[in-house]
């Protein structure tokens, strides 16, 4: 069952990025004080380049926006070149005029993870919730670092990574060796993500086809965390043809 998920299939990963960036630019143009949600990983990189380009070309300012990222590796501080704080500064924040103090990423070195996670949830609530959150998807169907089995009502917390995620993130794109990948992360929960008013999940490439087919056409189940978006009132999957190749016609 596809639930409410809207599926947009694009010819290329460039088109995925253009469509996704267009959604963010429109969101900020219509509501300059938008609360935005960001993801890391390879998939949204082109989208962030496109957002930076469009924000300059179309003079759409991010100065009044507030952002929250999905997750951060546990044990890495923001200066570590594999931390998600570093990634966001490098791929997006340095290229738009978002104020650094408004761009929130969980602190992977926080002394008390429970306090850090609770404060993050409170910060999201205190600014009225997230207007538009971009997500990627793991080969095993994870969203943020909510691995299979994560409850639908989970909130921001310290989680363990599965071997499949450790392997996927040490395939040469990020870490060189699985031994370097932190075993834990701070991650927003599925409940945290589902609270966003609008969600857009991006997926490109054949490796994602199984997870996408299960998320869209399969059962609503914690075994496939992305399937837990099926009853969200405003969730769009933007896919390239390879990622969409196993969807029911
Ligand atoms: C990262 C995140 C992860 C990734 C997923 C896909 O913030 O939330 O769920 O979106 O692991 O990663 P890529 O895009 O590298 O395939």
PDB file of C-alpha atoms and ligand atoms in Angstrom:
ATOM      1  CA  UNK A   1       0.000   0.000   0.000  1.00  0.00           C
ATOM      2  CA  UNK A   2       1.313   3.439  -0.869  1.00  0.00           C
ATOM      3  CA  UNK A   3      -0.543   5.247   1.908  1.00  0.00           C
ATOM      4  CA  UNK A   4      -0.304   8.983   1.419  1.00  0.00           C
ATOM      5  CA  UNK A   5       3.220   9.034   0.030  1.00  0.00           C
ATOM      6  CA  UNK A   6       3.431  11.077  -3.162  1.00  0.00           C
ATOM      7  CA  UNK A   7       6.075   9.742  -5.543  1.00  0.00           C
ATOM      8  CA  UNK A   8       7.853  11.917  -8.105  1.00  0.00           C
ATOM      9  CA  UNK A   9      10.167  10.093 -10.514  1.00  0.00           C
ATOM     10  CA  UNK A  10      12.891  12.147 -12.221  1.00  0.00           C
ATOM     11  CA  UNK A  11      15.140  11.366 -15.175  1.00  0.00           C
ATOM     12  CA  UNK A  12      18.378  12.047 -13.304  1.00  0.00           C
ATOM     13  CA  UNK A  13      19.865  12.821  -9.913  1.00  0.00           C
ATOM     14  CA  UNK A  14      20.341  16.425 -11.136  1.00  0.00           C
ATOM     15  CA  UNK A  15      16.597  16.718 -11.623  1.00  0.00           C
ATOM     16  CA  UNK A  16      16.001  15.248  -8.140  1.00  0.00           C
ATOM     17  CA  UNK A  17      18.249  17.978  -6.718  1.00  0.00           C
ATOM     18  CA  UNK A  18      16.550  20.732  -8.711  1.00  0.00           C
ATOM     19  CA  UNK A  19      13.083  19.670  -7.571  1.00  0.00           C
ATOM     20  CA  UNK A  20      14.110  19.302  -3.929  1.00  0.00           C
ATOM     21  CA  UNK A  21      16.004  22.604  -3.904  1.00  0.00           C
ATOM     22  CA  UNK A  22      13.003  24.272  -5.514  1.00  0.00           C
ATOM     23  CA  UNK A  23      10.812  23.105  -2.622  1.00  0.00           C
ATOM     24  CA  UNK A  24      13.189  24.670  -0.076  1.00  0.00           C
ATOM     25  CA  UNK A  25      13.492  27.930  -1.992  1.00  0.00           C
ATOM     26  CA  UNK A  26       9.697  28.190  -2.313  1.00  0.00           C
ATOM     27  CA  UNK A  27       9.273  27.382   1.380  1.00  0.00           C
ATOM     28  CA  UNK A  28      11.671  30.154   2.436  1.00  0.00           C
ATOM     29  CA  UNK A  29      10.326  32.647  -0.103  1.00  0.00           C
ATOM     30  CA  UNK A  30       6.784  32.101   1.237  1.00  0.00           C
ATOM     31  CA  UNK A  31       7.835  32.032   4.892  1.00  0.00           C
ATOM     32  CA  UNK A  32      11.235  33.669   5.553  1.00  0.00           C
ATOM     33  CA  UNK A  33      11.136  32.477   9.177  1.00  0.00           C
ATOM     34  CA  UNK A  34      10.768  28.824   8.149  1.00  0.00           C
ATOM     35  CA  UNK A  35      12.053  26.047  10.348  1.00  0.00           C
ATOM     36  CA  UNK A  36      13.949  23.665   8.061  1.00  0.00           C
ATOM     37  CA  UNK A  37      15.168  20.115   8.564  1.00  0.00           C
ATOM     38  CA  UNK A  38      18.314  18.847   6.879  1.00  0.00           C
ATOM     39  CA  UNK A  39      19.978  15.470   6.305  1.00  0.00           C
ATOM     40  CA  UNK A  40      23.553  14.452   5.551  1.00  0.00           C
ATOM     41  CA  UNK A  41      24.954  11.679   3.332  1.00  0.00           C
ATOM     42  CA  UNK A  42      25.729  11.632  -0.387  1.00  0.00           C
ATOM     43  CA  UNK A  43      22.179  11.998  -1.645  1.00  0.00           C
ATOM     44  CA  UNK A  44      21.370  15.595  -0.615  1.00  0.00           C
ATOM     45  CA  UNK A  45      24.787  17.027  -1.607  1.00  0.00           C
ATOM     46  CA  UNK A  46      23.596  18.164  -5.048  1.00  0.00           C
ATOM     47  CA  UNK A  47      20.415  19.557  -3.514  1.00  0.00           C
ATOM     48  CA  UNK A  48      22.469  21.703  -1.142  1.00  0.00           C
ATOM     49  CA  UNK A  49      24.613  23.007  -4.022  1.00  0.00           C
ATOM     50  CA  UNK A  50      21.422  23.866  -5.873  1.00  0.00           C
ATOM     51  CA  UNK A  51      19.857  25.586  -2.844  1.00  0.00           C
ATOM     52  CA  UNK A  52      22.999  27.735  -2.491  1.00  0.00           C
ATOM     53  CA  UNK A  53      22.909  28.603  -6.198  1.00  0.00           C
ATOM     54  CA  UNK A  54      19.187  29.440  -6.252  1.00  0.00           C
ATOM     55  CA  UNK A  55      19.307  31.399  -3.022  1.00  0.00           C
ATOM     56  CA  UNK A  56      21.885  33.740  -4.592  1.00  0.00           C
ATOM     57  CA  UNK A  57      20.322  33.863  -8.076  1.00  0.00           C
ATOM     58  CA  UNK A  58      16.786  34.457  -6.793  1.00  0.00           C
ATOM     59  CA  UNK A  59      17.812  36.535  -3.762  1.00  0.00           C
ATOM     60  CA  UNK A  60      16.044  34.297  -1.273  1.00  0.00           C
ATOM     61  CA  UNK A  61      17.565  34.913   2.140  1.00  0.00           C
ATOM     62  CA  UNK A  62      17.935  32.226   4.809  1.00  0.00           C
ATOM     63  CA  UNK A  63      18.873  34.817   7.444  1.00  0.00           C
ATOM     64  CA  UNK A  64      15.640  34.337   9.390  1.00  0.00           C
ATOM     65  CA  UNK A  65      15.412  30.568   9.021  1.00  0.00           C
ATOM     66  CA  UNK A  66      16.175  28.065  11.746  1.00  0.00           C
ATOM     67  CA  UNK A  67      17.387  24.559  10.952  1.00  0.00           C
ATOM     68  CA  UNK A  68      17.715  21.183  12.623  1.00  0.00           C
ATOM     69  CA  UNK A  69      19.738  18.247  11.352  1.00  0.00           C
ATOM     70  CA  UNK A  70      18.643  14.656  11.651  1.00  0.00           C
ATOM     71  CA  UNK A  71      21.623  13.143  13.412  1.00  0.00           C
ATOM     72  CA  UNK A  72      25.287  13.185  14.441  1.00  0.00           C
ATOM     73  CA  UNK A  73      27.901  10.530  15.114  1.00  0.00           C
ATOM     74  CA  UNK A  74      28.424   9.896  18.807  1.00  0.00           C
ATOM     75  CA  UNK A  75      31.972  10.779  19.873  1.00  0.00           C
ATOM     76  CA  UNK A  76      32.847  13.115  16.985  1.00  0.00           C
ATOM     77  CA  UNK A  77      33.090  16.829  17.581  1.00  0.00           C
ATOM     78  CA  UNK A  78      32.056  19.377  14.983  1.00  0.00           C
ATOM     79  CA  UNK A  79      35.638  19.918  13.746  1.00  0.00           C
ATOM     80  CA  UNK A  80      36.057  16.263  12.785  1.00  0.00           C
ATOM     81  CA  UNK A  81      35.894  16.051   8.996  1.00  0.00           C
ATOM     82  CA  UNK A  82      33.430  13.130   9.149  1.00  0.00           C
ATOM     83  CA  UNK A  83      31.099  14.807  11.616  1.00  0.00           C
ATOM     84  CA  UNK A  84      27.741  15.868  10.291  1.00  0.00           C
ATOM     85  CA  UNK A  85      28.286  19.388  11.673  1.00  0.00           C
ATOM     86  CA  UNK A  86      31.414  19.637   9.493  1.00  0.00           C
ATOM     87  CA  UNK A  87      29.502  18.260   6.489  1.00  0.00           C
ATOM     88  CA  UNK A  88      26.678  20.786   6.858  1.00  0.00           C
ATOM     89  CA  UNK A  89      29.045  23.739   7.289  1.00  0.00           C
ATOM     90  CA  UNK A  90      30.956  22.635   4.220  1.00  0.00           C
ATOM     91  CA  UNK A  91      28.099  21.621   1.920  1.00  0.00           C
ATOM     92  CA  UNK A  92      25.487  24.226   2.783  1.00  0.00           C
ATOM     93  CA  UNK A  93      25.770  26.582   5.733  1.00  0.00           C
ATOM     94  CA  UNK A  94      28.883  28.395   4.495  1.00  0.00           C
ATOM     95  CA  UNK A  95      27.150  29.071   1.155  1.00  0.00           C
ATOM     96  CA  UNK A  96      23.873  30.556   2.409  1.00  0.00           C
ATOM     97  CA  UNK A  97      23.198  33.330   4.901  1.00  0.00           C
ATOM     98  CA  UNK A  98      21.658  31.176   7.650  1.00  0.00           C
ATOM     99  CA  UNK A  99      22.938  32.445  11.004  1.00  0.00           C
ATOM    100  CA  UNK A 100      25.311  29.893  12.594  1.00  0.00           C
ATOM    101  CA  UNK A 101      23.471  30.051  15.920  1.00  0.00           C
ATOM    102  CA  UNK A 102      20.217  29.108  14.157  1.00  0.00           C
ATOM    103  CA  UNK A 103      21.665  26.035  12.410  1.00  0.00           C
ATOM    104  CA  UNK A 104      21.286  23.220  14.933  1.00  0.00           C
ATOM    105  CA  UNK A 105      23.182  19.931  14.781  1.00  0.00           C
ATOM    106  CA  UNK A 106      23.251  17.520  17.723  1.00  0.00           C
ATOM    107  CA  UNK A 107      26.517  17.669  19.697  1.00  0.00           C
ATOM    108  CA  UNK A 108      28.248  14.304  19.277  1.00  0.00           C
ATOM    109  CA  UNK A 109      30.529  15.138  22.222  1.00  0.00           C
ATOM    110  CA  UNK A 110      27.786  16.070  24.656  1.00  0.00           C
ATOM    111  CA  UNK A 111      28.649  14.831  28.124  1.00  0.00           C
ATOM    112  CA  UNK A 112      25.099  13.737  28.869  1.00  0.00           C
ATOM    113  CA  UNK A 113      23.422  12.385  25.719  1.00  0.00           C
ATOM    114  CA  UNK A 114      19.973  12.205  27.292  1.00  0.00           C
ATOM    115  CA  UNK A 115      20.132  15.881  28.230  1.00  0.00           C
ATOM    116  CA  UNK A 116      21.382  16.820  24.750  1.00  0.00           C
ATOM    117  CA  UNK A 117      18.585  14.846  23.078  1.00  0.00           C
ATOM    118  CA  UNK A 118      15.850  16.199  25.354  1.00  0.00           C
ATOM    119  CA  UNK A 119      17.073  19.756  24.782  1.00  0.00           C
ATOM    120  CA  UNK A 120      17.022  19.203  21.011  1.00  0.00           C
ATOM    121  CA  UNK A 121      13.390  18.071  21.116  1.00  0.00           C
ATOM    122  CA  UNK A 122      12.557  21.088  23.292  1.00  0.00           C
ATOM    123  CA  UNK A 123      14.293  23.458  20.871  1.00  0.00           C
ATOM    124  CA  UNK A 124      12.281  22.080  17.941  1.00  0.00           C
ATOM    125  CA  UNK A 125       9.058  22.479  19.920  1.00  0.00           C
ATOM    126  CA  UNK A 126       9.947  25.955  21.130  1.00  0.00           C
ATOM    127  CA  UNK A 127      10.198  27.276  17.559  1.00  0.00           C
ATOM    128  CA  UNK A 128       6.881  25.717  16.575  1.00  0.00           C
ATOM    129  CA  UNK A 129       8.089  22.532  14.856  1.00  0.00           C
ATOM    130  CA  UNK A 130       9.713  21.872  11.493  1.00  0.00           C
ATOM    131  CA  UNK A 131       8.033  23.175   8.314  1.00  0.00           C
ATOM    132  CA  UNK A 132       9.964  21.109   5.772  1.00  0.00           C
ATOM    133  CA  UNK A 133      12.442  18.310   6.477  1.00  0.00           C
ATOM    134  CA  UNK A 134      14.556  16.578   3.813  1.00  0.00           C
ATOM    135  CA  UNK A 135      15.441  12.925   4.387  1.00  0.00           C
ATOM    136  CA  UNK A 136      17.603  10.281   2.754  1.00  0.00           C
ATOM    137  CA  UNK A 137      17.072   6.537   3.109  1.00  0.00           C
ATOM    138  CA  UNK A 138      19.507   3.767   4.009  1.00  0.00           C
ATOM    139  CA  UNK A 139      19.816   0.581   1.954  1.00  0.00           C
ATOM    140  CA  UNK A 140      18.068  -1.127   4.887  1.00  0.00           C
ATOM    141  CA  UNK A 141      15.218   1.415   4.910  1.00  0.00           C
ATOM    142  CA  UNK A 142      16.547   3.519   7.795  1.00  0.00           C
ATOM    143  CA  UNK A 143      15.696   7.212   8.098  1.00  0.00           C
ATOM    144  CA  UNK A 144      18.100   9.391  10.082  1.00  0.00           C
ATOM    145  CA  UNK A 145      19.832   6.687  12.183  1.00  0.00           C
ATOM    146  CA  UNK A 146      16.552   4.964  13.004  1.00  0.00           C
ATOM    147  CA  UNK A 147      17.549   1.445  12.127  1.00  0.00           C
ATOM    148  CA  UNK A 148      15.014  -1.366  11.471  1.00  0.00           C
ATOM    149  CA  UNK A 149      12.994  -2.019  14.628  1.00  0.00           C
ATOM    150  CA  UNK A 150      12.888   1.649  15.697  1.00  0.00           C
ATOM    151  CA  UNK A 151       9.456   2.470  17.124  1.00  0.00           C
ATOM    152  CA  UNK A 152       7.095   4.783  15.272  1.00  0.00           C
ATOM    153  CA  UNK A 153       6.956   7.096  18.305  1.00  0.00           C
ATOM    154  CA  UNK A 154      10.728   7.176  18.978  1.00  0.00           C
ATOM    155  CA  UNK A 155      12.257  10.524  19.904  1.00  0.00           C
ATOM    156  CA  UNK A 156      15.804  11.922  19.767  1.00  0.00           C
ATOM    157  CA  UNK A 157      18.155   9.504  21.516  1.00  0.00           C
ATOM    158  CA  UNK A 158      21.478   7.654  21.500  1.00  0.00           C
ATOM    159  CA  UNK A 159      21.272   4.711  19.079  1.00  0.00           C
ATOM    160  CA  UNK A 160      23.540   1.903  17.842  1.00  0.00           C
ATOM    161  CA  UNK A 161      24.322   1.624  14.145  1.00  0.00           C
ATOM    162  CA  UNK A 162      23.786  -1.662  12.313  1.00  0.00           C
ATOM    163  CA  UNK A 163      26.637  -3.378  10.475  1.00  0.00           C
ATOM    164  CA  UNK A 164      24.899  -2.600   7.157  1.00  0.00           C
ATOM    165  CA  UNK A 165      24.991   1.148   7.933  1.00  0.00           C
ATOM    166  CA  UNK A 166      28.610   0.961   9.136  1.00  0.00           C
ATOM    167  CA  UNK A 167      29.559  -0.787   5.877  1.00  0.00           C
ATOM    168  CA  UNK A 168      27.557   1.631   3.722  1.00  0.00           C
ATOM    169  CA  UNK A 169      29.319   4.608   5.322  1.00  0.00           C
ATOM    170  CA  UNK A 170      32.824   3.157   4.959  1.00  0.00           C
ATOM    171  CA  UNK A 171      32.677   2.298   1.263  1.00  0.00           C
ATOM    172  CA  UNK A 172      35.203   5.016   0.410  1.00  0.00           C
ATOM    173  CA  UNK A 173      32.709   7.921   0.207  1.00  0.00           C
ATOM    174  CA  UNK A 174      33.069   8.824   3.871  1.00  0.00           C
ATOM    175  CA  UNK A 175      35.165   6.659   6.193  1.00  0.00           C
ATOM    176  CA  UNK A 176      37.905   4.550   4.553  1.00  0.00           C
ATOM    177  CA  UNK A 177      37.634   1.622   6.955  1.00  0.00           C
ATOM    178  CA  UNK A 178      34.626   0.192   8.873  1.00  0.00           C
ATOM    179  CA  UNK A 179      36.763   0.248  12.057  1.00  0.00           C
ATOM    180  CA  UNK A 180      36.782   4.090  11.908  1.00  0.00           C
ATOM    181  CA  UNK A 181      32.985   4.430  11.867  1.00  0.00           C
ATOM    182  CA  UNK A 182      31.508   5.320  15.248  1.00  0.00           C
ATOM    183  CA  UNK A 183      29.236   2.546  16.529  1.00  0.00           C
ATOM    184  CA  UNK A 184      26.636   4.940  17.939  1.00  0.00           C
ATOM    185  CA  UNK A 185      24.934   8.166  16.957  1.00  0.00           C
ATOM    186  CA  UNK A 186      22.547  10.723  18.342  1.00  0.00           C
ATOM    187  CA  UNK A 187      19.472  10.586  16.139  1.00  0.00           C
ATOM    188  CA  UNK A 188      16.135  12.269  15.982  1.00  0.00           C
ATOM    189  CA  UNK A 189      13.394   9.665  16.285  1.00  0.00           C
ATOM    190  CA  UNK A 190      10.751   8.552  13.860  1.00  0.00           C
ATOM    191  CA  UNK A 191       8.210  10.410  15.999  1.00  0.00           C
ATOM    192  CA  UNK A 192      10.349  13.561  15.780  1.00  0.00           C
ATOM    193  CA  UNK A 193      10.507  13.284  11.986  1.00  0.00           C
ATOM    194  CA  UNK A 194       6.791  12.497  11.625  1.00  0.00           C
ATOM    195  CA  UNK A 195       5.973  15.703  13.514  1.00  0.00           C
ATOM    196  CA  UNK A 196       7.357  17.838  10.652  1.00  0.00           C
ATOM    197  CA  UNK A 197       4.597  19.502   8.645  1.00  0.00           C
ATOM    198  CA  UNK A 198       6.139  18.491   5.312  1.00  0.00           C
ATOM    199  CA  UNK A 199       8.626  15.744   4.482  1.00  0.00           C
ATOM    200  CA  UNK A 200      10.605  15.132   1.330  1.00  0.00           C
ATOM    201  CA  UNK A 201      12.673  11.959   0.994  1.00  0.00           C
ATOM    202  CA  UNK A 202      15.316  11.777  -1.742  1.00  0.00           C
ATOM    203  CA  UNK A 203      16.753   8.581  -3.206  1.00  0.00           C
ATOM    204  CA  UNK A 204      18.968   7.964  -6.205  1.00  0.00           C
ATOM    205  CA  UNK A 205      20.580   4.841  -7.607  1.00  0.00           C
ATOM    206  CA  UNK A 206      19.681   1.162  -7.886  1.00  0.00           C
ATOM    207  CA  UNK A 207      21.018   0.333  -4.402  1.00  0.00           C
ATOM    208  CA  UNK A 208      18.022   2.134  -2.930  1.00  0.00           C
ATOM    209  CA  UNK A 209      15.381   0.431  -5.120  1.00  0.00           C
ATOM    210  CA  UNK A 210      14.501  -2.378  -2.674  1.00  0.00           C
ATOM    211  CA  UNK A 211      14.184  -0.054   0.308  1.00  0.00           C
ATOM    212  CA  UNK A 212      12.045   2.378  -1.696  1.00  0.00           C
ATOM    213  CA  UNK A 213       9.722  -0.371  -2.946  1.00  0.00           C
ATOM    214  CA  UNK A 214       9.258  -1.694   0.609  1.00  0.00           C
ATOM    215  CA  UNK A 215       8.728   1.791   2.035  1.00  0.00           C
ATOM    216  CA  UNK A 216       6.119   2.805  -0.539  1.00  0.00           C
ATOM    217  CA  UNK A 217       4.365  -0.438  -1.499  1.00  0.00           C
ATOM    218  CA  UNK A 218       5.081  -2.679   1.491  1.00  0.00           C
ATOM    219  CA  UNK A 219       3.633  -2.984   4.990  1.00  0.00           C
ATOM    220  CA  UNK A 220       3.639  -0.146   7.558  1.00  0.00           C
ATOM    221  CA  UNK A 221       6.275  -1.681   9.792  1.00  0.00           C
ATOM    222  CA  UNK A 222       9.237  -0.713  12.008  1.00  0.00           C
ATOM    223  CA  UNK A 223      11.198  -3.359  10.065  1.00  0.00           C
ATOM    224  CA  UNK A 224      11.348  -0.758   7.286  1.00  0.00           C
ATOM    225  CA  UNK A 225      11.572   2.590   9.111  1.00  0.00           C
ATOM    226  CA  UNK A 226      10.748   4.665   5.996  1.00  0.00           C
ATOM    227  CA  UNK A 227       7.427   2.786   5.657  1.00  0.00           C
ATOM    228  CA  UNK A 228       6.393   4.551   8.869  1.00  0.00           C
ATOM    229  CA  UNK A 229       5.943   7.704   6.749  1.00  0.00           C
ATOM    230  CA  UNK A 230       3.026   6.131   4.838  1.00  0.00           C
ATOM    231  CA  UNK A 231       0.373   7.839   6.969  1.00  0.00           C
ATOM    232  CA  UNK A 232       2.103  11.238   7.074  1.00  0.00           C
ATOM    233  CA  UNK A 233      -0.246  13.891   5.652  1.00  0.00           C
ATOM    234  CA  UNK A 234       2.371  15.558   3.424  1.00  0.00           C
ATOM    235  CA  UNK A 235       5.260  13.333   2.417  1.00  0.00           C
ATOM    236  CA  UNK A 236       6.843  13.266  -1.050  1.00  0.00           C
ATOM    237  CA  UNK A 237       9.509  10.853  -2.280  1.00  0.00           C
ATOM    238  CA  UNK A 238      11.612  12.354  -5.100  1.00  0.00           C
ATOM    239  CA  UNK A 239      13.445   9.538  -6.881  1.00  0.00           C
ATOM    240  CA  UNK A 240      15.548   8.951  -9.932  1.00  0.00           C
ATOM    241  CA  UNK A 241      14.502   6.172 -12.311  1.00  0.00           C
ATOM    242  CA  UNK A 242      16.917   3.639 -10.757  1.00  0.00           C
ATOM    243  CA  UNK A 243      15.667   4.170  -7.204  1.00  0.00           C
ATOM    244  CA  UNK A 244      12.073   3.933  -8.495  1.00  0.00           C
ATOM    245  CA  UNK A 245      12.733   0.832 -10.605  1.00  0.00           C
ATOM    246  CA  UNK A 246      11.149  -1.696  -8.206  1.00  0.00           C
ATOM    247  CA  UNK A 247       7.987   0.271  -7.409  1.00  0.00           C
ATOM    248  CA  UNK A 248       4.670  -1.260  -8.397  1.00  0.00           C
ATOM    249  CA  UNK A 249       3.497   0.319 -11.649  1.00  0.00           C
TER     250      UNK A 249
HETATM  251  C1  LIG B   1      22.009  11.133   7.425  1.00  0.00           C
HETATM  252  C2  LIG B   1      20.848  10.271   7.437  1.00  0.00           C
HETATM  253  C3  LIG B   1      20.886   8.913   6.814  1.00  0.00           C
HETATM  254  C4  LIG B   1      21.133   8.971   5.310  1.00  0.00           C
HETATM  255  C5  LIG B   1      21.109   7.582   4.700  1.00  0.00           C
HETATM  256  C6  LIG B   1      21.429   7.616   3.220  1.00  0.00           C
HETATM  257  O1  LIG B   1      21.700  12.360   8.053  1.00  0.00           O
HETATM  258  O2  LIG B   1      19.877  10.658   7.961  1.00  0.00           O
HETATM  259  O3  LIG B   1      19.659   8.283   7.061  1.00  0.00           O
HETATM  260  O4  LIG B   1      20.156   9.766   4.718  1.00  0.00           O
HETATM  261  O5  LIG B   1      22.026   6.753   5.355  1.00  0.00           O
HETATM  262  O6  LIG B   1      22.732   8.055   3.024  1.00  0.00           O
HETATM  263  P1  LIG B   1      23.309   8.342   1.571  1.00  0.00           P
HETATM  264  O7  LIG B   1      22.592   9.544   1.046  1.00  0.00           O
HETATM  265  O8  LIG B   1      24.763   8.609   1.793  1.00  0.00           O
HETATM  266  O9  LIG B   1      23.038   7.125   0.750  1.00  0.00           O
END
